mmCIF file of C-alpha atoms in Angstrom:
data_model
loop_
_atom_site.group_PDB
_atom_site.id
_atom_site.type_symbol
_atom_site.label_atom_id
_atom_site.label_comp_id
_atom_site.label_asym_id
_atom_site.label_seq_id
_atom_site.Cartn_x
_atom_site.Cartn_y
_atom_site.Cartn_z
ATOM 1 C CA MET A 27 114.605 145.181 -13.941
ATOM 2 C CA PRO A 28 114.275 142.651 -11.130
ATOM 3 C CA PHE A 29 117.011 142.816 -8.503
ATOM 4 C CA ASP A 30 118.766 139.772 -7.141
ATOM 5 C CA PRO A 31 118.014 139.651 -3.381
ATOM 6 C CA SER A 32 121.237 137.652 -2.802
ATOM 7 C CA ASP A 33 123.577 139.996 -4.661
ATOM 8 C CA PRO A 34 126.068 141.465 -2.134
ATOM 9 C CA THR A 35 126.318 144.793 -4.078
ATOM 10 C CA PHE A 36 122.496 145.155 -3.952
ATOM 11 C CA LEU A 37 122.372 144.167 -0.241
ATOM 12 C CA ALA A 38 125.098 146.807 0.587
ATOM 13 C CA ASP A 39 122.853 149.575 -0.691
ATOM 14 C CA PRO A 40 119.457 148.619 -2.265
ATOM 15 C CA TYR A 41 118.031 152.114 -2.240
ATOM 16 C CA PRO A 42 119.253 153.323 -5.662
ATOM 17 C CA THR A 43 117.663 150.194 -7.219
ATOM 18 C CA PHE A 44 114.432 150.955 -5.339
ATOM 19 C CA ALA A 45 114.435 154.511 -6.671
ATOM 20 C CA ARG A 46 114.687 153.248 -10.264
ATOM 21 C CA LEU A 47 111.789 150.842 -9.684
ATOM 22 C CA ARG A 48 109.610 153.641 -8.206
ATOM 23 C CA GLU A 49 110.314 155.753 -11.238
ATOM 24 C CA ARG A 50 108.971 153.122 -13.557
ATOM 25 C CA ALA A 51 105.780 152.073 -11.702
ATOM 26 C CA PRO A 52 104.414 151.654 -8.170
ATOM 27 C CA VAL A 53 104.085 147.845 -8.460
ATOM 28 C CA HIS A 54 106.282 145.356 -10.387
ATOM 29 C CA ALA A 55 106.312 141.693 -11.069
ATOM 30 C CA HIS A 56 109.423 140.116 -9.564
ATOM 31 C CA PRO A 57 110.256 136.628 -10.882
ATOM 32 C CA LEU A 58 113.263 136.159 -8.547
ATOM 33 C CA ILE A 59 111.223 136.704 -5.419
ATOM 34 C CA GLY A 60 108.208 134.988 -6.980
ATOM 35 C CA LEU A 61 105.556 137.585 -6.404
ATOM 36 C CA PRO A 62 104.737 141.167 -7.366
ATOM 37 C CA VAL A 63 106.231 143.911 -5.199
ATOM 38 C CA ALA A 64 104.865 147.347 -4.291
ATOM 39 C CA VAL A 65 107.605 150.000 -4.191
ATOM 40 C CA SER A 66 105.913 153.393 -3.733
ATOM 41 C CA HIS A 67 104.824 154.649 -0.285
ATOM 42 C CA ALA A 68 101.257 155.003 -1.453
ATOM 43 C CA ALA A 69 101.132 151.438 -2.909
ATOM 44 C CA CYS A 70 102.713 149.924 0.159
ATOM 45 C CA SER A 71 100.304 151.790 2.401
ATOM 46 C CA GLU A 72 97.361 150.675 0.306
ATOM 47 C CA LEU A 73 98.641 147.081 0.475
ATOM 48 C CA LEU A 74 99.116 147.113 4.237
ATOM 49 C CA ARG A 75 95.763 148.766 4.961
ATOM 50 C CA GLY A 76 93.572 147.118 2.270
ATOM 51 C CA ARG A 77 90.878 144.843 3.603
ATOM 52 C CA ASP A 78 90.899 142.769 0.339
ATOM 53 C CA LEU A 79 94.392 141.630 1.276
ATOM 54 C CA GLY A 80 95.295 139.497 4.239
ATOM 55 C CA ARG A 81 97.855 137.328 5.930
ATOM 56 C CA ILE A 82 96.756 133.867 4.921
ATOM 57 C CA TRP A 83 99.143 131.306 6.401
ATOM 58 C CA VAL A 84 100.159 128.422 4.199
ATOM 59 C CA ASP A 85 102.141 125.734 6.026
ATOM 60 C CA ALA A 86 105.775 125.324 5.135
ATOM 61 C CA GLU A 87 106.136 122.160 3.071
ATOM 62 C CA PRO A 88 106.469 119.328 3.458
ATOM 63 C CA ALA A 89 104.244 119.977 6.488
ATOM 64 C CA VAL A 90 105.365 116.766 8.168
ATOM 65 C CA ALA A 91 108.955 118.200 8.328
ATOM 66 C CA PHE A 92 107.862 121.485 9.930
ATOM 67 C CA PRO A 93 105.287 120.784 12.663
ATOM 68 C CA ALA A 94 106.629 123.243 15.224
ATOM 69 C CA PHE A 95 107.410 126.018 12.732
ATOM 70 C CA ASN A 96 103.887 125.804 11.282
ATOM 71 C CA LEU A 97 102.261 125.622 14.722
ATOM 72 C CA LEU A 98 103.975 128.901 15.706
ATOM 73 C CA HIS A 99 102.728 130.691 12.617
ATOM 74 C CA ARG A 100 99.306 129.079 12.392
ATOM 75 C CA ASN A 101 98.603 130.426 15.863
ATOM 76 C CA SER A 102 100.287 133.824 15.396
ATOM 77 C CA LEU A 103 98.332 137.082 15.600
ATOM 78 C CA LEU A 104 100.185 138.201 12.434
ATOM 79 C CA GLU A 105 98.911 135.287 10.355
ATOM 80 C CA ARG A 106 95.167 135.673 11.163
ATOM 81 C CA GLU A 107 92.437 137.754 9.619
ATOM 82 C CA GLY A 108 88.797 138.629 10.277
ATOM 83 C CA PRO A 109 87.049 137.582 13.473
ATOM 84 C CA SER A 110 89.817 135.194 14.526
ATOM 85 C CA HIS A 111 92.396 138.027 14.259
ATOM 86 C CA ALA A 112 90.171 140.562 16.050
ATOM 87 C CA ARG A 113 89.505 138.175 18.875
ATOM 88 C CA LEU A 114 93.173 137.315 19.401
ATOM 89 C CA ARG A 115 94.435 140.868 18.925
ATOM 90 C CA THR A 116 91.924 142.168 21.521
ATOM 91 C CA LEU A 117 93.063 139.639 24.051
ATOM 92 C CA VAL A 118 96.795 140.151 23.363
ATOM 93 C CA ALA A 119 96.471 143.946 23.329
ATOM 94 C CA GLY A 120 94.626 143.890 26.614
ATOM 95 C CA ALA A 121 97.399 141.792 28.177
ATOM 96 C CA PHE A 122 100.229 143.853 26.607
ATOM 97 C CA ASN A 123 98.657 147.168 27.592
ATOM 98 C CA ARG A 124 98.611 146.275 31.321
ATOM 99 C CA GLY A 125 101.574 148.633 31.934
ATOM 100 C CA HIS A 126 104.330 146.328 30.802
ATOM 101 C CA THR A 127 106.252 148.977 28.759
ATOM 102 C CA ALA A 128 106.094 151.457 31.663
ATOM 103 C CA ARG A 129 107.068 148.629 34.085
ATOM 104 C CA LEU A 130 110.062 147.668 32.085
ATOM 105 C CA GLU A 131 111.409 151.175 31.027
ATOM 106 C CA PRO A 132 113.615 151.735 34.110
ATOM 107 C CA SER A 133 115.185 148.306 33.742
ATOM 108 C CA ILE A 134 115.635 148.813 29.997
ATOM 109 C CA ARG A 135 117.589 152.013 30.631
ATOM 110 C CA LYS A 136 119.754 150.329 33.307
ATOM 111 C CA LEU A 137 120.396 147.396 30.929
ATOM 112 C CA ALA A 138 121.378 149.783 28.067
ATOM 113 C CA ASP A 139 123.697 151.632 30.432
ATOM 114 C CA ARG A 140 125.332 148.376 31.538
ATOM 115 C CA LEU A 141 125.764 146.984 28.027
ATOM 116 C CA VAL A 142 127.191 150.236 26.620
ATOM 117 C CA GLY A 143 129.451 150.402 29.681
ATOM 118 C CA GLU A 144 130.748 146.908 28.750
ATOM 119 C CA LEU A 145 131.228 148.124 25.183
ATOM 120 C CA ALA A 146 133.243 151.127 26.371
ATOM 121 C CA ALA A 147 135.369 148.951 28.649
ATOM 122 C CA ARG A 148 136.212 146.636 25.734
ATOM 123 C CA ILE A 149 137.142 149.603 23.593
ATOM 124 C CA ALA A 150 139.377 150.891 26.391
ATOM 125 C CA ASP A 151 141.066 147.524 26.801
ATOM 126 C CA ASP A 152 141.323 146.415 23.132
ATOM 127 C CA GLY A 153 141.057 149.613 21.083
ATOM 128 C CA SER A 154 137.737 148.578 19.484
ATOM 129 C CA ALA A 155 134.670 146.477 20.200
ATOM 130 C CA ASP A 156 131.632 145.194 18.340
ATOM 131 C CA LEU A 157 128.329 146.980 19.023
ATOM 132 C CA MET A 158 126.312 144.140 17.507
ATOM 133 C CA SER A 159 127.332 141.315 19.826
ATOM 134 C CA THR A 160 127.858 143.453 22.951
ATOM 135 C CA VAL A 161 124.762 145.749 22.843
ATOM 136 C CA ALA A 162 122.428 145.403 19.812
ATOM 137 C CA ALA A 163 121.853 141.616 19.959
ATOM 138 C CA ALA A 164 121.937 141.378 23.736
ATOM 139 C CA LEU A 165 119.549 144.103 24.775
ATOM 140 C CA PRO A 166 116.280 143.257 22.983
ATOM 141 C CA VAL A 167 116.383 139.546 23.698
ATOM 142 C CA GLU A 168 116.970 140.313 27.412
ATOM 143 C CA VAL A 169 114.014 142.677 27.379
ATOM 144 C CA ILE A 170 111.708 140.096 25.714
ATOM 145 C CA ALA A 171 112.882 137.451 28.203
ATOM 146 C CA GLU A 172 112.082 139.900 31.068
ATOM 147 C CA LEU A 173 108.686 140.744 29.506
ATOM 148 C CA LEU A 174 107.819 137.057 29.410
ATOM 149 C CA ALA A 175 109.721 136.203 32.621
ATOM 150 C CA VAL A 176 111.560 133.357 30.847
ATOM 151 C CA PRO A 177 113.971 131.548 33.214
ATOM 152 C CA GLU A 178 117.234 129.824 32.374
ATOM 153 C CA PRO A 179 118.202 127.770 30.410
ATOM 154 C CA ALA A 180 115.474 128.937 27.888
ATOM 155 C CA ARG A 181 116.457 132.563 28.449
ATOM 156 C CA SER A 182 119.965 132.046 27.075
ATOM 157 C CA ALA A 183 118.671 130.067 24.108
ATOM 158 C CA MET A 184 116.182 132.663 22.948
ATOM 159 C CA ARG A 185 118.580 134.635 20.755
ATOM 160 C CA GLY A 186 119.606 131.544 18.863
ATOM 161 C CA TRP A 187 116.034 130.397 18.422
ATOM 162 C CA SER A 188 115.003 133.747 16.944
ATOM 163 C CA ASN A 189 117.998 133.955 14.665
ATOM 164 C CA ALA A 190 117.326 130.480 13.306
ATOM 165 C CA ILE A 191 113.558 130.851 12.840
ATOM 166 C CA VAL A 192 113.616 134.136 10.945
ATOM 167 C CA THR A 193 115.938 132.762 8.220
ATOM 168 C CA MET A 194 112.898 130.962 6.883
ATOM 169 C CA TYR A 195 111.536 134.342 5.731
ATOM 170 C CA GLU A 196 114.276 134.803 3.174
ATOM 171 C CA PRO A 197 113.473 134.020 -0.508
ATOM 172 C CA ASP A 198 115.774 130.941 -0.521
ATOM 173 C CA PRO A 199 116.976 129.901 2.945
ATOM 174 C CA GLY A 200 118.457 126.597 1.849
ATOM 175 C CA GLU A 201 117.836 123.162 3.366
ATOM 176 C CA HIS A 202 120.317 123.498 6.232
ATOM 177 C CA ARG A 203 118.696 126.693 7.590
ATOM 178 C CA ARG A 204 115.191 125.183 7.041
ATOM 179 C CA ARG A 205 116.127 122.231 9.286
ATOM 180 C CA ALA A 206 117.710 124.574 11.866
ATOM 181 C CA ALA A 207 114.539 126.726 11.947
ATOM 182 C CA GLU A 208 112.327 123.739 12.658
ATOM 183 C CA GLN A 209 114.666 122.542 15.457
ATOM 184 C CA ALA A 210 114.622 126.020 16.980
ATOM 185 C CA ALA A 211 110.875 126.205 16.682
ATOM 186 C CA ALA A 212 110.441 122.826 18.377
ATOM 187 C CA GLU A 213 112.638 123.831 21.289
ATOM 188 C CA PHE A 214 110.767 127.148 21.632
ATOM 189 C CA VAL A 215 107.394 125.401 21.654
ATOM 190 C CA GLU A 216 108.501 122.967 24.325
ATOM 191 C CA ALA A 217 109.972 125.638 26.614
ATOM 192 C CA LEU A 218 106.967 128.023 26.307
ATOM 193 C CA ARG A 219 104.402 125.300 26.804
ATOM 194 C CA GLY A 220 106.181 124.384 30.012
ATOM 195 C CA LEU A 221 106.381 128.012 31.121
ATOM 196 C CA ALA A 222 102.643 128.570 30.411
ATOM 197 C CA ALA A 223 101.815 125.542 32.616
ATOM 198 C CA VAL A 224 103.922 127.007 35.455
ATOM 199 C CA ARG A 225 102.246 130.367 35.157
ATOM 200 C CA ARG A 226 98.793 128.798 35.124
ATOM 201 C CA ARG A 227 99.555 127.294 38.547
ATOM 202 C CA SER A 228 101.537 130.324 39.871
ATOM 203 C CA PRO A 229 100.950 133.570 38.000
ATOM 204 C CA GLY A 230 103.382 136.431 38.180
ATOM 205 C CA ASP A 231 103.822 140.083 37.081
ATOM 206 C CA ASP A 232 104.686 139.185 33.467
ATOM 207 C CA LEU A 233 103.028 138.960 30.075
ATOM 208 C CA ILE A 234 102.747 135.156 30.016
ATOM 209 C CA SER A 235 100.714 135.285 33.176
ATOM 210 C CA ASP A 236 98.434 137.976 31.638
ATOM 211 C CA LEU A 237 98.026 135.976 28.414
ATOM 212 C CA VAL A 238 97.142 132.856 30.487
ATOM 213 C CA ALA A 239 94.550 134.961 32.385
ATOM 214 C CA ALA A 240 93.134 136.194 29.072
ATOM 215 C CA ASP A 241 92.185 132.586 28.208
ATOM 216 C CA LEU A 242 94.388 132.162 25.180
ATOM 217 C CA ASP A 243 94.743 128.469 24.423
ATOM 218 C CA VAL A 244 98.259 127.175 24.855
ATOM 219 C CA ASP A 245 99.104 127.147 21.117
ATOM 220 C CA GLU A 246 97.850 130.746 20.741
ATOM 221 C CA LEU A 247 99.987 131.752 23.765
ATOM 222 C CA VAL A 248 103.100 130.071 22.327
ATOM 223 C CA GLY A 249 102.401 131.613 18.910
ATOM 224 C CA THR A 250 102.114 135.087 20.474
ATOM 225 C CA ALA A 251 105.275 134.616 22.471
ATOM 226 C CA ALA A 252 107.098 133.560 19.317
ATOM 227 C CA LEU A 253 105.891 136.646 17.452
ATOM 228 C CA LEU A 254 107.047 138.908 20.260
ATOM 229 C CA LEU A 255 110.470 137.214 20.220
ATOM 230 C CA MET A 256 111.006 137.308 16.463
ATOM 231 C CA ALA A 257 109.518 140.752 15.776
ATOM 232 C CA GLY A 258 110.711 142.322 19.053
ATOM 233 C CA HIS A 259 114.199 140.871 18.916
ATOM 234 C CA GLU A 260 115.182 140.875 15.238
ATOM 235 C CA ALA A 261 113.733 144.258 14.373
ATOM 236 C CA THR A 262 115.280 146.020 17.383
ATOM 237 C CA VAL A 263 118.649 144.446 16.869
ATOM 238 C CA ASN A 264 118.701 145.739 13.315
ATOM 239 C CA VAL A 265 117.353 149.189 14.053
ATOM 240 C CA ILE A 266 120.183 149.697 16.586
ATOM 241 C CA GLY A 267 122.832 148.386 14.225
ATOM 242 C CA ASN A 268 121.579 150.031 11.086
ATOM 243 C CA GLY A 269 120.782 153.233 13.034
ATOM 244 C CA VAL A 270 124.129 153.677 14.701
ATOM 245 C CA LEU A 271 125.905 152.996 11.416
ATOM 246 C CA ALA A 272 123.810 155.683 9.757
ATOM 247 C CA LEU A 273 124.596 158.147 12.517
ATOM 248 C CA LEU A 274 128.389 157.482 12.238
ATOM 249 C CA ARG A 275 128.213 157.912 8.487
ATOM 250 C CA HIS A 276 126.440 161.277 9.043
ATOM 251 C CA PRO A 277 128.513 162.672 11.888
ATOM 252 C CA GLU A 278 126.740 166.018 11.796
ATOM 253 C CA GLN A 279 123.520 164.202 12.740
ATOM 254 C CA TRP A 280 125.230 162.493 15.665
ATOM 255 C CA GLN A 281 126.477 165.908 16.783
ATOM 256 C CA ARG A 282 122.889 167.186 16.646
ATOM 257 C CA LEU A 283 121.785 164.333 18.895
ATOM 258 C CA LEU A 284 124.658 164.924 21.302
ATOM 259 C CA ALA A 285 123.688 168.563 21.574
ATOM 260 C CA ASP A 286 119.904 168.030 21.987
ATOM 261 C CA PRO A 287 118.626 164.930 23.792
ATOM 262 C CA ASP A 288 115.089 166.217 23.093
ATOM 263 C CA LEU A 289 115.585 164.863 19.533
ATOM 264 C CA ASP A 290 115.718 161.264 20.694
ATOM 265 C CA ALA A 291 112.063 160.433 19.916
ATOM 266 C CA ARG A 292 112.284 161.869 16.353
ATOM 267 C CA CYS A 293 115.652 160.266 15.868
ATOM 268 C CA VAL A 294 114.242 156.827 16.703
ATOM 269 C CA GLU A 295 111.562 157.235 14.047
ATOM 270 C CA GLU A 296 114.100 158.464 11.477
ATOM 271 C CA LEU A 297 116.472 155.524 12.040
ATOM 272 C CA ILE A 298 113.566 153.102 11.478
ATOM 273 C CA ARG A 299 112.725 154.980 8.225
ATOM 274 C CA TYR A 300 116.164 155.577 6.846
ATOM 275 C CA ASP A 301 117.337 151.956 6.795
ATOM 276 C CA PRO A 302 114.377 149.687 7.753
ATOM 277 C CA PRO A 303 115.113 146.495 9.554
ATOM 278 C CA LEU A 304 112.251 144.680 7.768
ATOM 279 C CA GLN A 305 112.426 145.200 4.009
ATOM 280 C CA LEU A 306 109.587 143.054 2.728
ATOM 281 C CA PHE A 307 106.110 142.166 4.103
ATOM 282 C CA GLU A 308 103.737 139.791 2.235
ATOM 283 C CA ARG A 309 100.011 139.762 2.029
ATOM 284 C CA THR A 310 97.557 137.613 -0.006
ATOM 285 C CA ALA A 311 94.468 138.718 -1.927
ATOM 286 C CA VAL A 312 91.359 137.280 -0.362
ATOM 287 C CA VAL A 313 89.279 138.382 -3.322
ATOM 288 C CA ASP A 314 90.130 139.657 -6.830
ATOM 289 C CA THR A 315 91.565 143.152 -6.191
ATOM 290 C CA ALA A 316 94.257 145.649 -7.308
ATOM 291 C CA VAL A 317 97.099 147.612 -5.712
ATOM 292 C CA ALA A 318 97.857 150.928 -7.287
ATOM 293 C CA GLY A 319 96.043 149.607 -10.415
ATOM 294 C CA TYR A 320 98.056 146.427 -10.577
ATOM 295 C CA PRO A 321 95.686 143.419 -10.724
ATOM 296 C CA VAL A 322 96.001 140.889 -7.827
ATOM 297 C CA PRO A 323 93.773 137.859 -8.376
ATOM 298 C CA ALA A 324 92.353 136.082 -5.302
ATOM 299 C CA GLY A 325 94.924 133.795 -3.743
ATOM 300 C CA THR A 326 97.865 135.765 -5.119
ATOM 301 C CA LYS A 327 100.651 136.957 -2.818
ATOM 302 C CA ILE A 328 101.977 140.422 -3.123
ATOM 303 C CA ALA A 329 104.666 142.177 -1.084
ATOM 304 C CA ALA A 330 105.300 145.679 0.247
ATOM 305 C CA LEU A 331 108.942 146.672 -0.191
ATOM 306 C CA LEU A 332 109.152 148.760 2.953
ATOM 307 C CA GLY A 333 112.702 149.925 2.143
ATOM 308 C CA ALA A 334 111.478 151.379 -1.148
ATOM 309 C CA ALA A 335 108.492 153.042 0.528
ATOM 310 C CA ALA A 336 110.828 154.611 3.104
ATOM 311 C CA ARG A 337 112.776 156.560 0.450
ATOM 312 C CA ASP A 338 109.782 157.711 -1.599
ATOM 313 C CA PRO A 339 110.052 161.443 -2.397
ATOM 314 C CA ALA A 340 106.270 161.590 -2.712
ATOM 315 C CA ALA A 341 105.987 160.882 1.045
ATOM 316 C CA PHE A 342 109.188 162.358 2.537
ATOM 317 C CA GLU A 343 111.170 165.496 1.937
ATOM 318 C CA ARG A 344 114.765 164.762 1.025
ATOM 319 C CA PRO A 345 114.187 161.070 1.562
ATOM 320 C CA ASP A 346 117.802 159.984 0.989
ATOM 321 C CA GLU A 347 119.048 162.316 3.697
ATOM 322 C CA LEU A 348 119.269 161.307 7.364
ATOM 323 C CA ASP A 349 117.516 163.975 9.490
ATOM 324 C CA VAL A 350 117.279 163.198 13.210
ATOM 325 C CA GLY A 351 114.925 166.084 13.667
ATOM 326 C CA ARG A 352 112.573 165.096 10.834
ATOM 327 C CA GLN A 353 109.108 166.275 11.760
ATOM 328 C CA ARG A 354 106.857 164.664 9.134
ATOM 329 C CA ASN A 355 107.741 160.971 9.106
ATOM 330 C CA PRO A 356 104.874 158.626 8.069
ATOM 331 C CA HIS A 357 107.169 155.570 7.818
ATOM 332 C CA LEU A 358 105.738 152.097 7.615
ATOM 333 C CA GLY A 359 108.354 150.485 9.822
ATOM 334 C CA PHE A 360 105.788 149.218 12.335
ATOM 335 C CA GLY A 361 103.270 148.259 9.612
ATOM 336 C CA ALA A 362 99.838 149.857 9.187
ATOM 337 C CA GLY A 363 96.210 148.975 9.488
ATOM 338 C CA VAL A 364 94.938 146.024 11.542
ATOM 339 C CA HIS A 365 98.396 144.497 11.780
ATOM 340 C CA TYR A 366 100.144 147.535 13.196
ATOM 341 C CA CYS A 367 102.851 146.352 15.633
ATOM 342 C CA LEU A 368 101.603 146.015 19.193
ATOM 343 C CA GLY A 369 105.213 146.132 20.456
ATOM 344 C CA ALA A 370 106.062 149.454 18.868
ATOM 345 C CA PRO A 371 106.127 151.399 22.201
ATOM 346 C CA LEU A 372 108.523 148.895 23.707
ATOM 347 C CA ALA A 373 110.798 148.997 20.654
ATOM 348 C CA ARG A 374 110.924 152.780 20.779
ATOM 349 C CA VAL A 375 111.960 152.685 24.431
ATOM 350 C CA GLU A 376 114.765 150.189 23.682
ATOM 351 C CA VAL A 377 116.238 152.170 20.825
ATOM 352 C CA ALA A 378 115.950 155.484 22.701
ATOM 353 C CA ALA A 379 117.602 154.017 25.805
ATOM 354 C CA THR A 380 120.519 152.698 23.669
ATOM 355 C CA LEU A 381 121.018 156.073 21.972
ATOM 356 C CA ASP A 382 120.946 157.821 25.365
ATOM 357 C CA ALA A 383 123.523 155.417 26.803
ATOM 358 C CA LEU A 384 125.836 155.825 23.793
ATOM 359 C CA ARG A 385 125.546 159.595 24.015
ATOM 360 C CA ARG A 386 126.508 159.672 27.646
ATOM 361 C CA THR A 387 129.167 157.018 27.594
ATOM 362 C CA LEU A 388 130.671 157.092 24.099
ATOM 363 C CA PRO A 389 130.058 160.552 22.658
ATOM 364 C CA THR A 390 133.253 160.336 20.557
ATOM 365 C CA MET A 391 132.474 156.884 19.095
ATOM 366 C CA ARG A 392 133.436 156.266 15.502
ATOM 367 C CA LEU A 393 133.822 153.335 13.100
ATOM 368 C CA ALA A 394 136.803 151.048 13.752
ATOM 369 C CA GLY A 395 136.438 149.011 10.572
ATOM 370 C CA GLU A 396 134.162 148.170 7.648
ATOM 371 C CA PRO A 397 130.764 146.993 8.951
ATOM 372 C CA VAL A 398 129.840 143.339 8.140
ATOM 373 C CA ARG A 399 126.332 143.033 6.672
ATOM 374 C CA ARG A 400 124.335 139.842 7.108
ATOM 375 C CA PRO A 401 123.678 138.111 3.767
ATOM 376 C CA ASP A 402 119.888 138.465 4.055
ATOM 377 C CA PHE A 403 117.389 140.714 2.238
ATOM 378 C CA VAL A 404 114.130 140.539 4.147
ATOM 379 C CA MET A 405 115.685 141.084 7.596
ATOM 380 C CA ARG A 406 118.223 143.835 6.901
ATOM 381 C CA GLY A 407 121.012 144.118 9.378
ATOM 382 C CA LEU A 408 124.653 143.790 10.391
ATOM 383 C CA THR A 409 126.580 140.925 11.952
ATOM 384 C CA GLU A 410 129.432 143.202 13.056
ATOM 385 C CA LEU A 411 129.872 146.926 13.691
ATOM 386 C CA ARG A 412 133.167 147.614 15.358
ATOM 387 C CA LEU A 413 133.543 150.936 17.168
ATOM 388 C CA THR A 414 136.327 152.896 18.733
ATOM 389 C CA ALA A 415 136.366 156.137 20.610
#
């Protein structure tokens, strides 16, 4: 019973379909996606943690048409395995852990307050306003730009670059979006190479300077910056949008959060679990292996359906219920194993800061219209979420 990843009805609510798949088997062949998919929490966890499976980058073809897109991914931490991955992850983690999240947290909270204040002002003036364009899309890209200390005009272009590049991860992006992704990648590469050269001559208190000091070569540095932009921006945008929508559709949970700010940390984890921003993550068998008993020959790609894992009753009590105080929450939203997301602490701060600003500024917020969902499966999110108060 393969689902159609472009079907609007499925995209509106894929979770009943995932439940039917889990009931039948933990892993399924999926001809429409073109690879088998793991749907149980245990199978997805096994896939993400298994050392017989890796991220083996294969250039987008024809390679001559995608030089910048392929460069970004060939040099990405996410697309490496073994000693090459261990070396790069150690260097990047060392740079990232030099207090950048703590350094940025006060400015993140001020930014969230300002953006939510703008949202409230637009609601007061016009009766409603869009959370996605005003807050969700603006905050994380500004944080990543600040983390990397990206100046204008590149800073203003970063959101568009990220939006264009990630469309290549969909099952069938189409030729127009493929060309746009390469153009965005080329512009990103040029801007970040220039910035790295500046930081090499004149280092600052930013992650690019720390990556330069860690002796990454320029392509590894650009690939790392691209990963931070795409993972840090896209995922956080969609956690905020999907999460606020979930809270408004479960007003009793929003009231719990209003009454008890100490629930913020648990709420962030629950919003990531309940409607994950990344629905599918691929790996490739490096040797003949199996996932949950399903044979995966060497060289075969297999995907974890993270949205299906997030609603597995074998891993979560009452998985289809939103519970902002959920205590046991082993979600896979930040991955698992050697590729666990290095930016998870920063993402948590961004989402918590947004929730806190909404609670203080718009405690009576409610939906002002039907949300508009983006027509993508892998990156699950909204294009518009209009609120009133």
